[in-house]
PDB file of C-alpha atoms in Angstrom:
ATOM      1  CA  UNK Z  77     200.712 129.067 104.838  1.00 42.00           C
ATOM      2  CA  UNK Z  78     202.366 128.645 101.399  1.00 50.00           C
ATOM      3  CA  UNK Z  79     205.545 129.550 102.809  1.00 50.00           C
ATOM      4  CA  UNK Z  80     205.345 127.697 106.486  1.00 45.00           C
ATOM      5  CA  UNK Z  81     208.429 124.654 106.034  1.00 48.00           C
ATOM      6  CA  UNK Z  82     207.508 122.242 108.751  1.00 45.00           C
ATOM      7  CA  UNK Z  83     210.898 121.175 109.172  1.00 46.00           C
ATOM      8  CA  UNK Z  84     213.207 124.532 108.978  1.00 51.00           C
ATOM      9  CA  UNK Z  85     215.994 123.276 108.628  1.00 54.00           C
ATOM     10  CA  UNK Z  86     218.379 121.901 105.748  1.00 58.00           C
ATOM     11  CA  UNK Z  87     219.394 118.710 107.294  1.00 57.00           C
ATOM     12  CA  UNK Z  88     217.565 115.693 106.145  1.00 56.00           C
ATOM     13  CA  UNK Z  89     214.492 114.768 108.279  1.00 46.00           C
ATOM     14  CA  UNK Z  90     215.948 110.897 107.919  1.00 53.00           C
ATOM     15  CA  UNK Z  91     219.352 112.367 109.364  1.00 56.00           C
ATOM     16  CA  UNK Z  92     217.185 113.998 112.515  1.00 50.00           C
ATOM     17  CA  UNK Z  93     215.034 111.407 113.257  1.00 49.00           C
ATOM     18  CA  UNK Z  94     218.314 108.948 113.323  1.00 51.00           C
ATOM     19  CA  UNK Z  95     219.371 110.935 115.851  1.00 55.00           C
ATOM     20  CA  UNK Z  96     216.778 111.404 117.785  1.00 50.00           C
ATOM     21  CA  UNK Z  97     216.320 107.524 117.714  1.00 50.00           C
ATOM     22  CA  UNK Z  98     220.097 107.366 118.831  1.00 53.00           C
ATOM     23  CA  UNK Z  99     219.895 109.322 121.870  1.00 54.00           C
ATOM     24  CA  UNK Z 100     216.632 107.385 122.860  1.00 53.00           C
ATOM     25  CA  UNK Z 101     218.878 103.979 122.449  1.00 51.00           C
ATOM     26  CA  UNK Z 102     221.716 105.769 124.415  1.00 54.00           C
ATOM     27  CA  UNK Z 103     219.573 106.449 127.509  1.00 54.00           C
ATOM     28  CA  UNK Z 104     221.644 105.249 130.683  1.00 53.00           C
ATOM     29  CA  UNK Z 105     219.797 102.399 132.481  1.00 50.00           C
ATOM     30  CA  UNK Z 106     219.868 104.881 135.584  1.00 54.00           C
ATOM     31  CA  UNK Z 107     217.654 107.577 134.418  1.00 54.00           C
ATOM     32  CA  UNK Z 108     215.554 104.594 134.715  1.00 48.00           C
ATOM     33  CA  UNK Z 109     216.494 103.586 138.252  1.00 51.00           C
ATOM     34  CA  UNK Z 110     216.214 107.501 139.014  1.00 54.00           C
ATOM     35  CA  UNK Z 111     212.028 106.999 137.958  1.00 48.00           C
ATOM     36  CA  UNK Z 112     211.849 104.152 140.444  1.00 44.00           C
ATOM     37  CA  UNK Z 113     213.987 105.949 143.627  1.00 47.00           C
ATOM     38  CA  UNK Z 114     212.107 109.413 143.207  1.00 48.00           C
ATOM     39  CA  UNK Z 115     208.938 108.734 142.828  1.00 47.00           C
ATOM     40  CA  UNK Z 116     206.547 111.356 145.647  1.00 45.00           C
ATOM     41  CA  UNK Z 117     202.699 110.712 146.045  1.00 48.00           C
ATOM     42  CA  UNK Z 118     200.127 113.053 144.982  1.00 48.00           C
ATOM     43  CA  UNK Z 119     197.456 113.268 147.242  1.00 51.00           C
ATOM     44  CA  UNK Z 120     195.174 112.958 143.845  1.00 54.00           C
ATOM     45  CA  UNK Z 121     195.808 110.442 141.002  1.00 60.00           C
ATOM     46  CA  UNK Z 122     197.645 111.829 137.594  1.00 55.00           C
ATOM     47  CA  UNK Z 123     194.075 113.570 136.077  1.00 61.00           C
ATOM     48  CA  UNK Z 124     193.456 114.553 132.322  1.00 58.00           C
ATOM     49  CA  UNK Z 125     194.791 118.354 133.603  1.00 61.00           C
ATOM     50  CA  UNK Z 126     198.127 116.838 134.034  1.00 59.00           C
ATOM     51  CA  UNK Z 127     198.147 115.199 130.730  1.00 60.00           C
ATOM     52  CA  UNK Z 128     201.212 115.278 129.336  1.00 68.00           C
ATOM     53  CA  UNK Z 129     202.418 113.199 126.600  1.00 76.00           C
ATOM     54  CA  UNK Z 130     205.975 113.783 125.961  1.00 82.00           C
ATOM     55  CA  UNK Z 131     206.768 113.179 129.392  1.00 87.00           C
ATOM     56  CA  UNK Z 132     205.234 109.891 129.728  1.00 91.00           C
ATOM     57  CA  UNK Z 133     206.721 106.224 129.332  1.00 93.00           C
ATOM     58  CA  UNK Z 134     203.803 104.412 128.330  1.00 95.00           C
ATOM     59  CA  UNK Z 135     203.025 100.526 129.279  1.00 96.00           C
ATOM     60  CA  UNK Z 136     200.914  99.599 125.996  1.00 95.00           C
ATOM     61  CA  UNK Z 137     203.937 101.086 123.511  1.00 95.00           C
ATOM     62  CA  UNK Z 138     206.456  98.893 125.864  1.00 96.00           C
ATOM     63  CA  UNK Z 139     204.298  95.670 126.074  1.00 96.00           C
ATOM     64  CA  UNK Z 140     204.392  96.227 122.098  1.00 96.00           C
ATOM     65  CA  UNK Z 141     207.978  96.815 121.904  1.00 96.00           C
ATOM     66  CA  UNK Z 142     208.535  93.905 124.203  1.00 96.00           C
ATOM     67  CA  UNK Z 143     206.495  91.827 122.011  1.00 96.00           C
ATOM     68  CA  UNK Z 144     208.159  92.548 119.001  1.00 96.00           C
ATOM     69  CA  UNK Z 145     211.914  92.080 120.358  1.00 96.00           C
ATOM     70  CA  UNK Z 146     209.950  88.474 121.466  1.00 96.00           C
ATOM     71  CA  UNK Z 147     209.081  87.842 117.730  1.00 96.00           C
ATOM     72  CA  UNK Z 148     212.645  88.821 116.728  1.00 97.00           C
ATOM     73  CA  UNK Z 149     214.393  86.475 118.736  1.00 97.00           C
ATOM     74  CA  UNK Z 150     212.083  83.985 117.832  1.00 96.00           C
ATOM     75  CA  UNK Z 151     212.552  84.626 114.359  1.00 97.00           C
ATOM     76  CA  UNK Z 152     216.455  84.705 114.404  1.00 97.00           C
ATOM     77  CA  UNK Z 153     216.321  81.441 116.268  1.00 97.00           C
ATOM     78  CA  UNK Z 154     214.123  79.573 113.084  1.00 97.00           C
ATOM     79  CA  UNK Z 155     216.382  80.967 110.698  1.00 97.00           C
ATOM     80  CA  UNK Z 156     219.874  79.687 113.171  1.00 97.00           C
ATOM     81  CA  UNK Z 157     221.552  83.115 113.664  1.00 97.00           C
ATOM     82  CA  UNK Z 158     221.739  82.587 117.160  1.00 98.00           C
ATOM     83  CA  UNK Z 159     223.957  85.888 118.190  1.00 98.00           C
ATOM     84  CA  UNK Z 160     220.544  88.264 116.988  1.00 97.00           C
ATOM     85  CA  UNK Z 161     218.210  85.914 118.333  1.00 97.00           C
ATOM     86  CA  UNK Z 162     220.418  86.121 121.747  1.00 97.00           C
ATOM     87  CA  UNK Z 163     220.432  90.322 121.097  1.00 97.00           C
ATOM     88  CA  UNK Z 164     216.587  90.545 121.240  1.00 97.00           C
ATOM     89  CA  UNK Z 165     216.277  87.919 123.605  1.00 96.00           C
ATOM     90  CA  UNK Z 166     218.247  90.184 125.847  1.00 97.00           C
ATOM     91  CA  UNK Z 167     216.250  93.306 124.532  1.00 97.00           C
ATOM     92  CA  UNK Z 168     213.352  92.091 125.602  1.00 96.00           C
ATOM     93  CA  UNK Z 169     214.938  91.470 129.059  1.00 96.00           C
ATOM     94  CA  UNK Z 170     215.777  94.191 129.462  1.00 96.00           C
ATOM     95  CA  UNK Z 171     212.502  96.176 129.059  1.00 96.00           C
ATOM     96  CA  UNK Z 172     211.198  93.546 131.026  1.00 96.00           C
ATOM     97  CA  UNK Z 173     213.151  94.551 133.861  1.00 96.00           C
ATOM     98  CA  UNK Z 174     212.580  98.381 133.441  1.00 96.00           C
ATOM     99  CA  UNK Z 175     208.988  98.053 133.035  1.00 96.00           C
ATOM    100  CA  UNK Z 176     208.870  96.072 136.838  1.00 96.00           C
ATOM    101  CA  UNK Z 177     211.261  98.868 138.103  1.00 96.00           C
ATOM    102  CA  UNK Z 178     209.295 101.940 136.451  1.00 95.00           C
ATOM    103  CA  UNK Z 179     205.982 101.026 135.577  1.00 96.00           C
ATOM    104  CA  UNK Z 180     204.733  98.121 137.924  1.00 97.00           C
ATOM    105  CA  UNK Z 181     202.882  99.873 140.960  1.00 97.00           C
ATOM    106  CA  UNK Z 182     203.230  97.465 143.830  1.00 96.00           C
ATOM    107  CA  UNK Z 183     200.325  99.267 145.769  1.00 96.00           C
ATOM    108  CA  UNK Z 184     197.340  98.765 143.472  1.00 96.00           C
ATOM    109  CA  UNK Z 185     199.046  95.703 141.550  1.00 97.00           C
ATOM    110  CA  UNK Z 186     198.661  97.115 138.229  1.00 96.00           C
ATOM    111  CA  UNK Z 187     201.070  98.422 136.005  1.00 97.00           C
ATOM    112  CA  UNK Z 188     200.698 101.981 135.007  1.00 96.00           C
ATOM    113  CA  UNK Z 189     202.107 104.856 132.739  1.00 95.00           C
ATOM    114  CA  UNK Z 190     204.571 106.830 134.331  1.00 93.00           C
ATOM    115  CA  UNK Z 191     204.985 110.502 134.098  1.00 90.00           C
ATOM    116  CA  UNK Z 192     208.196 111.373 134.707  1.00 87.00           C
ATOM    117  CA  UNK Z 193     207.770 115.640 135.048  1.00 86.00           C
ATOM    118  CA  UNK Z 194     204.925 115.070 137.636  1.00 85.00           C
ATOM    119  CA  UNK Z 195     206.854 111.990 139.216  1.00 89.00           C
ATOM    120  CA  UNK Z 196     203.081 110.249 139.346  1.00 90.00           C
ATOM    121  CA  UNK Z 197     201.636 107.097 137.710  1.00 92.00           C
ATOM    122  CA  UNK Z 198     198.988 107.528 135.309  1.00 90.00           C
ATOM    123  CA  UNK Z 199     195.025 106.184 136.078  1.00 91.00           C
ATOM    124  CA  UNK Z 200     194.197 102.899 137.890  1.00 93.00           C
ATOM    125  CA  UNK Z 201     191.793 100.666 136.200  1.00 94.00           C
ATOM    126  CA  UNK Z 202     192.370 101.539 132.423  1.00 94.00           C
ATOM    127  CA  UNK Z 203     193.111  98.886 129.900  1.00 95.00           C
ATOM    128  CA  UNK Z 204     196.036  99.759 129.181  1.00 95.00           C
ATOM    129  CA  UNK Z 205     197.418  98.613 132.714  1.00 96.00           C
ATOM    130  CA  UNK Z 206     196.339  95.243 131.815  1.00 96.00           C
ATOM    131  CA  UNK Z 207     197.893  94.970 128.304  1.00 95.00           C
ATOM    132  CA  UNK Z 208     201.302  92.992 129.842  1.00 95.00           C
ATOM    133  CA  UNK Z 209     198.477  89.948 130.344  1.00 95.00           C
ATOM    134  CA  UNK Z 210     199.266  89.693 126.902  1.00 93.00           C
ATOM    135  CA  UNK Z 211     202.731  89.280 126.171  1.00 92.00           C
ATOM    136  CA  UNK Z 212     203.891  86.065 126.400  1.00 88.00           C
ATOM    137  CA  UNK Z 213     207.705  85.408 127.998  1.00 88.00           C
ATOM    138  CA  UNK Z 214     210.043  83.575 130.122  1.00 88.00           C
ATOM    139  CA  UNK Z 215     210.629  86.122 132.516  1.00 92.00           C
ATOM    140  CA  UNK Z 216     210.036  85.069 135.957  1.00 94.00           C
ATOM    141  CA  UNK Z 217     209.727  87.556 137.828  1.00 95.00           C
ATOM    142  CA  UNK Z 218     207.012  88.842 135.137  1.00 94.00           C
ATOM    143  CA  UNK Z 219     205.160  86.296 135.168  1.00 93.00           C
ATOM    144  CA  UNK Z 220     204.848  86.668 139.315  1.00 94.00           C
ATOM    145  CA  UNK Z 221     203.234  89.948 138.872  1.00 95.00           C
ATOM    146  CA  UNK Z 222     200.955  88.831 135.835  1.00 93.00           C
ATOM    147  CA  UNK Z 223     199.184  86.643 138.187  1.00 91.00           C
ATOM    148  CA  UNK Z 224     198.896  89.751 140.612  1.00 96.00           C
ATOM    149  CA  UNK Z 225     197.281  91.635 137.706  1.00 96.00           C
ATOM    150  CA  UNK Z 226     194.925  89.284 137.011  1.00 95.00           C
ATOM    151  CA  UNK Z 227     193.122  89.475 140.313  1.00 96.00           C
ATOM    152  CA  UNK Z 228     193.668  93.447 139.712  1.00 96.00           C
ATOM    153  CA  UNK Z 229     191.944  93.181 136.329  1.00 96.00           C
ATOM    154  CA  UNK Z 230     189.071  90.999 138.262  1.00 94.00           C
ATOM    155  CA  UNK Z 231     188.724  93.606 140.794  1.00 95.00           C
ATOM    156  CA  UNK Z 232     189.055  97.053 138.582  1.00 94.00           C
ATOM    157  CA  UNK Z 233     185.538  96.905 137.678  1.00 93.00           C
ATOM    158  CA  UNK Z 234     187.018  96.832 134.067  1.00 93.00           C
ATOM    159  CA  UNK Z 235     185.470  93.407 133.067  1.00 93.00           C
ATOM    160  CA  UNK Z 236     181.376  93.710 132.081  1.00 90.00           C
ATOM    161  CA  UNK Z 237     178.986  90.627 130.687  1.00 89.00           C
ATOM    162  CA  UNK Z 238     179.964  92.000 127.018  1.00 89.00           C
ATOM    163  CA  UNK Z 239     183.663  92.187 127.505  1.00 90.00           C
ATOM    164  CA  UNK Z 240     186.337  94.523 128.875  1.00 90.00           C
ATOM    165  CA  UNK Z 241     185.705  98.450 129.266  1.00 90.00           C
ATOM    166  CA  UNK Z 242     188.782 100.298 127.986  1.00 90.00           C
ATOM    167  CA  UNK Z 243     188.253 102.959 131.283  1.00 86.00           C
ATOM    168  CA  UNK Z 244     185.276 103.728 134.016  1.00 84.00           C
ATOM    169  CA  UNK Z 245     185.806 107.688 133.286  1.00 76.00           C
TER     170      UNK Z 245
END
């Protein structure tokens, strides 16, 4: 292995992860709207055989992301640079609004990963579903289906006399 180059190639990994980061910002708000109008039902739910990680928009990395574009605006507010504190404030409602088209799943009133090869939510009743509980906003519409997910979290099974089980599996 003295001779394997992870990255085989001569531009500069800083120049291809830029871009990479690029095309992720540049992604049209309907490729979005296209996971919420094409969605088919499996007879089964999304199992560990159809695990598949690059093809999966995850709730906990976007309740963190969301968080942070919170703390942002926040921040830029304090410090009276009102324009970035109004960017992230519209950042973060933005997500906001994706995750309720994309992630929220209006059936089991939980919101769930969502694999967009298989077209198929991820597992009910992990704790991951229930990590929007923690982000604090001023979304309303948000905060309608955080009290949904409380009674969901209630009901999953999730919550024991020591404390919360990450997953019943």
């Amino acid at each position: 292995l003295d001779h394997f180059d992870p990255f085989p190639t001569t531009q500069p990994v800083e120049d291809i992860i830029s871009s990479d980061f690029d095309k992720a910002l540049s992604v049209d708000e309907n490729i979005f709207n296209e996971f919420a109008e094409e969605r088919i039902q499996f007879k089964h739910e999304f199992t560990m055989a159809k695990l598949d990680t690059i093809h999966v928009v995850p709730v906990d990395l976007n309740v963190f992301l969301c968080k942070a574009e919170g703390f942002l605006s926040h921040f830029y507010a304090e410090i009276g640079d009102e324009a970035m504190s109004a960017k992230y404030k519209q950042l973060q409602t933005r997500r906001i609004d994706h995750m309720l088209q994309v992630l929220w799943d209006e059936n089991n009133k939980q919101f769930r990963d969502w694999n967009f090869r298989y077209k198929c939510y991820g597992n009910l009743n992990m704790i991951s579903n229930f990590s929007p509980l923690w982000l604090q906003c001023d979304h309303e519409k948000f905060k309608e289906k955080q009290a949904l997910l409380v009674d969901s979290l209630v009901s999953s099974q999730l919550v024991c006399g020591g404390g919360i089980v990450t997953t019943l599996f």
